[in-house]
Short mmCIF file of C-alpha atoms in Angstrom, two decimals:
data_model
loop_
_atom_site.label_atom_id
_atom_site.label_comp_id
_atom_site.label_asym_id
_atom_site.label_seq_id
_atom_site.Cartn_x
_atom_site.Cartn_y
_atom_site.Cartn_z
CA UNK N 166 -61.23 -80.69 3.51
CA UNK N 167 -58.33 -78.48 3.73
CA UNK N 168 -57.79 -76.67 7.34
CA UNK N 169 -57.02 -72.90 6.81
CA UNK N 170 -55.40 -72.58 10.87
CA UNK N 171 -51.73 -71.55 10.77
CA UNK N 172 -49.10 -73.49 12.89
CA UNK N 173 -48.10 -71.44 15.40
CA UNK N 174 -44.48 -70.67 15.75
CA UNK N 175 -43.08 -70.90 19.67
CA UNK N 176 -39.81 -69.57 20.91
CA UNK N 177 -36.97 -71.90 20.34
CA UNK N 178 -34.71 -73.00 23.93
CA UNK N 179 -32.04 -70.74 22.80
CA UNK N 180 -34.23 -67.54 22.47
CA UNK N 181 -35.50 -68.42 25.57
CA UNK N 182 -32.40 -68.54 27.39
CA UNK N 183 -31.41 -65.50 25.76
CA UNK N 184 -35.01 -63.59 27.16
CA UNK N 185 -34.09 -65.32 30.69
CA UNK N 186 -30.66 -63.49 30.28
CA UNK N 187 -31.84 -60.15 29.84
CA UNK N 188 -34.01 -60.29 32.47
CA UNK N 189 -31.72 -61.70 34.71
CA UNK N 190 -29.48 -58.57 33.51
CA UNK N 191 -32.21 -56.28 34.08
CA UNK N 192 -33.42 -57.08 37.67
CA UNK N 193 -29.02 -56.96 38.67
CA UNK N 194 -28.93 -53.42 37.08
CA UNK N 195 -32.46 -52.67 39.17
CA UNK N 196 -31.36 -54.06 42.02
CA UNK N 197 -28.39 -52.17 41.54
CA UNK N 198 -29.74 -49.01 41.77
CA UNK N 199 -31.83 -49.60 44.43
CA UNK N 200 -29.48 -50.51 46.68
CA UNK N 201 -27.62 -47.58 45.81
CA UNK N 202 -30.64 -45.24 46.46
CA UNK N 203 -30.97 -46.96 49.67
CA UNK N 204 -27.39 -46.49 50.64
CA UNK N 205 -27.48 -43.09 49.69
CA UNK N 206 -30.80 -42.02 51.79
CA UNK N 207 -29.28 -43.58 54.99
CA UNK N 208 -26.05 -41.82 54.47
CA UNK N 209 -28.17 -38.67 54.34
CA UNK N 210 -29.63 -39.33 57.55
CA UNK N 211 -26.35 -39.94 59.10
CA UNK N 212 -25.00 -36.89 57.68
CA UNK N 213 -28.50 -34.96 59.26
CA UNK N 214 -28.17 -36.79 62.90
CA UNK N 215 -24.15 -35.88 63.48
CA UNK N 216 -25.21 -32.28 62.14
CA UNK N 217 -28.07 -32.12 65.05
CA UNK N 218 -25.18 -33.68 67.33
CA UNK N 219 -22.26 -31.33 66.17
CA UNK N 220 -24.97 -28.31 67.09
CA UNK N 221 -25.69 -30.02 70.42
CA UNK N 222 -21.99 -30.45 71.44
CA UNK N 223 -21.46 -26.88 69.70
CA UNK N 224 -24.26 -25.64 72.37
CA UNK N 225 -23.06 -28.02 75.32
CA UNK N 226 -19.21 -26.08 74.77
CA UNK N 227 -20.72 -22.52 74.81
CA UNK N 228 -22.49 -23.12 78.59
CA UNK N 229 -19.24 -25.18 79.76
CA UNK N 230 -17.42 -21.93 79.07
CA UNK N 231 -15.99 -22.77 75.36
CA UNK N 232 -14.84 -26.30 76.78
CA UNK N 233 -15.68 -29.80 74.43
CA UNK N 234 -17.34 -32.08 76.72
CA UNK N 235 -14.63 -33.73 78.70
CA UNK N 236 -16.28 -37.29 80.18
CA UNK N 237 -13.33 -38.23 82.71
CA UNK N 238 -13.43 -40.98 85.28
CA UNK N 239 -14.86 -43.53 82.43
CA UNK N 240 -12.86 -46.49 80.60
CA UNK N 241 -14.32 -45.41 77.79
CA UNK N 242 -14.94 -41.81 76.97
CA UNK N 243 -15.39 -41.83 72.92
CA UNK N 244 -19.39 -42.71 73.72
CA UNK N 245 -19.33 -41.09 77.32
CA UNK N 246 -19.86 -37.49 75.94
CA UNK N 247 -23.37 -38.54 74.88
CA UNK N 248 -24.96 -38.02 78.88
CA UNK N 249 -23.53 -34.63 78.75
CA UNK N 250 -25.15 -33.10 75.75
CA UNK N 251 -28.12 -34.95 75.15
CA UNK N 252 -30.20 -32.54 76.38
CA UNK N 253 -29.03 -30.20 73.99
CA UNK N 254 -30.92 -32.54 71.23
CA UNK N 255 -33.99 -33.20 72.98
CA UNK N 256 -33.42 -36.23 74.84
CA UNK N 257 -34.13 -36.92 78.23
CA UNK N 258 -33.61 -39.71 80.83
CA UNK N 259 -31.88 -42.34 80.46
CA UNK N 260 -30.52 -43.57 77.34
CA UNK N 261 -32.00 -46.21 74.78
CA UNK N 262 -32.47 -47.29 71.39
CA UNK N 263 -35.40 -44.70 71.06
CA UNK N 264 -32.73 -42.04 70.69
CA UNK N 265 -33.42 -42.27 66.71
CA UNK N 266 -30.94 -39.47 66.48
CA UNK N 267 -28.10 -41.68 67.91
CA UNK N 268 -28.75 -44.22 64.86
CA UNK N 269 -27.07 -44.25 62.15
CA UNK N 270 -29.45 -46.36 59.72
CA UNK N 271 -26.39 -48.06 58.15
CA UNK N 272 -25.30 -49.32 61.87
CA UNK N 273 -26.29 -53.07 61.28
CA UNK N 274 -23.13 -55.04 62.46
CA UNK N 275 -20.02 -54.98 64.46
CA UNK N 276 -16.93 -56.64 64.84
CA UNK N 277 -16.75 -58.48 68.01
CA UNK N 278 -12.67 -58.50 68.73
CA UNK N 279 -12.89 -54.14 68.93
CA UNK N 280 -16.02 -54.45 71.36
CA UNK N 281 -15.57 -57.56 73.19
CA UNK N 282 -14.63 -56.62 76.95
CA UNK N 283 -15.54 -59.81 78.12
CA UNK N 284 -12.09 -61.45 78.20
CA UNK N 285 -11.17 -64.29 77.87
CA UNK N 286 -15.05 -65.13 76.61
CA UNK N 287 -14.33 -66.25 73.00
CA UNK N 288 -14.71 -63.44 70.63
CA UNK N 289 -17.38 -63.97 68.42
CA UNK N 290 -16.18 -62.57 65.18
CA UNK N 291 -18.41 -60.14 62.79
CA UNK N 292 -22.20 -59.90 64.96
CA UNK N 293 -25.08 -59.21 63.07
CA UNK N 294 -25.90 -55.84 65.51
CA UNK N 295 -26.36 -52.38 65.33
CA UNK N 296 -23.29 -51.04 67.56
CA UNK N 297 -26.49 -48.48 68.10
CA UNK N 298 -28.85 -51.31 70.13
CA UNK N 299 -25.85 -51.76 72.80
CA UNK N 300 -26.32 -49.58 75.90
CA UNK N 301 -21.97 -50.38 76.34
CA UNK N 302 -22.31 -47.79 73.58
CA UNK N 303 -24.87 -45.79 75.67
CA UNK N 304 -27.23 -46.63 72.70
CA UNK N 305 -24.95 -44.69 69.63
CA UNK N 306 -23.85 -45.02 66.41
CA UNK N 307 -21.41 -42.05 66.85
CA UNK N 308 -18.20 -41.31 68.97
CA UNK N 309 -16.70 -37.74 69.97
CA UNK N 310 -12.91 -37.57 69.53
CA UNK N 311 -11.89 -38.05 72.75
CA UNK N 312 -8.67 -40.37 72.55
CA UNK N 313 -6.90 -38.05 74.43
CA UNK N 314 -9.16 -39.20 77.60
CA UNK N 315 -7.79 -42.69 77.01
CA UNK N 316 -5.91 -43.89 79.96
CA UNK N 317 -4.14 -47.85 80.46
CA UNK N 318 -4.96 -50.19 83.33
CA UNK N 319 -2.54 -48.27 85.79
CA UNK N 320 -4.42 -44.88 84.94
CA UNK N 321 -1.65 -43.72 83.13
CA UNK N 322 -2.82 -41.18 79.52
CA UNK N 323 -2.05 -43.57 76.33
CA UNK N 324 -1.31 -40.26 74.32
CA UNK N 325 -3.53 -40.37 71.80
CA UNK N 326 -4.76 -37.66 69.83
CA UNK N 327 -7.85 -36.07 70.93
CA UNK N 328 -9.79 -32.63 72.15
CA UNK N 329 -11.89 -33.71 74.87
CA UNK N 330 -11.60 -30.67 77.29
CA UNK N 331 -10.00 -28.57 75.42
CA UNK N 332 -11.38 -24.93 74.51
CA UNK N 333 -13.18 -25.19 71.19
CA UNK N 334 -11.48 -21.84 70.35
CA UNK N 335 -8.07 -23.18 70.68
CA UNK N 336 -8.61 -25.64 68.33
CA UNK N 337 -5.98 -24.45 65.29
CA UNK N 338 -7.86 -26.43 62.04
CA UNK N 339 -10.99 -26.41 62.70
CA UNK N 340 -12.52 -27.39 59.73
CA UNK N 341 -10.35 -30.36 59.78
CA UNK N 342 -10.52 -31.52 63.21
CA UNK N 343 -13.17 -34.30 64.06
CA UNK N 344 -16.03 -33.64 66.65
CA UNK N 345 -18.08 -36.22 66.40
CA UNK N 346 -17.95 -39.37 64.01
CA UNK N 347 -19.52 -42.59 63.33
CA UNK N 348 -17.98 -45.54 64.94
CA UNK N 349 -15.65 -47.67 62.22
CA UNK N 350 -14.76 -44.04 61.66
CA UNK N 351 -11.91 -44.45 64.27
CA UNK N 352 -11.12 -48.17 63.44
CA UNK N 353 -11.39 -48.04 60.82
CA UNK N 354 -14.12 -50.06 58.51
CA UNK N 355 -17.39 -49.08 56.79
CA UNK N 356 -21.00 -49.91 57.29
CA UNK N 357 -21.53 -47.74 53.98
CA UNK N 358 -19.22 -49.67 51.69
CA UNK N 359 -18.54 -53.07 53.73
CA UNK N 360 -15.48 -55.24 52.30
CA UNK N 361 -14.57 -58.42 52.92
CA UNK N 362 -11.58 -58.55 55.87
CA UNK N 363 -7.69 -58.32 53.96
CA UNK N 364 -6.81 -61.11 56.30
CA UNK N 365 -7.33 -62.88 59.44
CA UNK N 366 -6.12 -61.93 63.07
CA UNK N 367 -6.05 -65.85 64.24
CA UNK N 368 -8.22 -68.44 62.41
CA UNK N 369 -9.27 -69.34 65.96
CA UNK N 370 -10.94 -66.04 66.14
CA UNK N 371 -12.32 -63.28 63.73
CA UNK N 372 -11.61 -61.61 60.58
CA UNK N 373 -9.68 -58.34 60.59
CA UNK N 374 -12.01 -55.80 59.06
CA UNK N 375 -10.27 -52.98 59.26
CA UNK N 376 -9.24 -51.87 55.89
CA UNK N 377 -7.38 -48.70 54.74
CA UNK N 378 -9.71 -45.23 53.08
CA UNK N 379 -12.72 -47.36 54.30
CA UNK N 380 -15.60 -44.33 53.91
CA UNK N 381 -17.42 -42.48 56.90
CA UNK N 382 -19.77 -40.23 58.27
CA UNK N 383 -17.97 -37.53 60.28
CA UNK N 384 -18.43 -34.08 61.46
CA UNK N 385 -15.68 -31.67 61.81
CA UNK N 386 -15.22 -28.50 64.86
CA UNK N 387 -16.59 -26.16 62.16
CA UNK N 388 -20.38 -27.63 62.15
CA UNK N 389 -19.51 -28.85 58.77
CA UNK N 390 -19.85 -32.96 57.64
CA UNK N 391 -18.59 -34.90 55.25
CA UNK N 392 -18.07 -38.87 53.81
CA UNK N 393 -14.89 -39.00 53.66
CA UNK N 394 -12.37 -41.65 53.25
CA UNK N 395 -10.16 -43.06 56.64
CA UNK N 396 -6.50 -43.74 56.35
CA UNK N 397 -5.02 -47.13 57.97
CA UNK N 398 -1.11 -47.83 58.75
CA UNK N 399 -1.12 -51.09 58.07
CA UNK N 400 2.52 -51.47 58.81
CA UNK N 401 1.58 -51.24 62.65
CA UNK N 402 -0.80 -53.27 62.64
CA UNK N 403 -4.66 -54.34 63.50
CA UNK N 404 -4.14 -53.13 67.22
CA UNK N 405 -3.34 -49.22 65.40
CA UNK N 406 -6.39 -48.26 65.00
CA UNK N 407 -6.82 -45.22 62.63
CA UNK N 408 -8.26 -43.39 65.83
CA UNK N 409 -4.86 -43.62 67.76
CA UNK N 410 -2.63 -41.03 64.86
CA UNK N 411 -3.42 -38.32 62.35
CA UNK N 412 -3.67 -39.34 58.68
CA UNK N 413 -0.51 -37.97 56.60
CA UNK N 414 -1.06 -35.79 53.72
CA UNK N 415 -3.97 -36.21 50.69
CA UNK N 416 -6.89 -36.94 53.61
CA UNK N 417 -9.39 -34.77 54.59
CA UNK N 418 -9.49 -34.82 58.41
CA UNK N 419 -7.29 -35.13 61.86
CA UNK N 420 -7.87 -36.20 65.26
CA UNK N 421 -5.16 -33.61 67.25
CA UNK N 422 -6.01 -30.02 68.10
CA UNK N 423 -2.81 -28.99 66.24
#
């Protein structure tokens, strides 16, 4: 007796591989584009916290008689303004990693050889940590442009650029000059686009991360804030941070009052 059942037909190992590649292909291009929605939405909120901060420093100035917040008697001032204005965004008491506003959700790591003042404890090289969860940093992702403030062991003014203390109206560009700004803004490197180091300080040590037009948060005199890209002289260095000079022509931004 004849059976009437077909045989049936399964997929051959080279179709197979070929379905495995497409979906392989597919979940990279999903992947993809979720991480670029994600980095977008926490680029927004950074863009929303250093507006609420600009307007806070914005406020502090017009009750300290049109003066930027001027932190002196610190060693470090770029994260000192942050006591003085606070209160002009809500916050009270003492500082800590509730200060959500503070946070830039894309503040997930440092590199230990720009924070490290713990000499000669050996430097640890790039640290899984928000620069945000550190209360050196008085609990912030964000730094006011106060190089200016910066002073060497003897107490003697580095001359850097800067416009801590200065009268906000004196201030010649100022929808070019930085207020406020996200950390690797004045270094500079990105938590937003992260790159691998161009090469290495000592191999004893840690990677140089800095990196030249590595992109940043930062918000300008004006109120205004923008991503923009962060120029590097390379030529003097990994101890020239971008923070320490004003960019030359083509960027978007400048640290002096000028």
């Amino acid at each position: 007796m004849k059976s009437n059942s077909k045989a049936v037909k399964g997929f051959t190992l080279i179709e197979l591989l070929v379905v495995i590649a497409i979906i392989g292909i597919l979940v990279a291009l999903l992947l993809a584009v979720l991480g670029g929605a994600k980095a977008k939405a926490q680029r927004i909120v950074c863009v929303n916290n250093l507006r609420q901060i600009n307007l806070g420093v914005r406020m502090y100035s017009d009750d300290s008689n049109d003066k930027a917040p001027n932190p002196i008697g610190v060693s470090h001032p770029y994260d000192a303004y942050k006591e003085l204005m606070k209160s002009y965004v809500g916050l009270r008491g003492k500082s800590s990693e509730r200060d959500k506003v503070f946070a830039c959700l894309a503040d997930a790591f440092y590199f230990d050889y720009w924070l490290n003042f713990d000499y000669p404890k050996p430097l640890q090289g790039y640290v899984p940590e928000s620069v945000c969860s550190r209360s050196r940093s008085d609990y912030s992702s964000y730094l006011f442009n106060a190089g200016n403030l910066m002073t060497d062991r003897q107490g003697k003014n580095i001359s850097r650029p800067g416009i801590a203390g200065l009268s906000m109206s004196s201030i010649k560009h100022p929808a070019r000059t930085v207020l406020v700004a996200e950390v690797p803004a004045l270094i500079p490197f990105s938590w937003h686009q992260p790159q691998r180091p161009l090469y290495i300080i000592s191999t004893k040590y840690c990677p140089n991360a800095i990196f030249n037009n590595a992109m940043n948060v930062v918000s300008f005199v004006d109120g205004h804030v923008s991503y923009i890209k962060m120029y590097w002289n390379s030529a003097l260095g990994p101890a020239a941070v971008s923070g320490n000079y004003d960019p030359p022509d083509g960027y978007d931004y400048q640290w002096s009052p000028n």
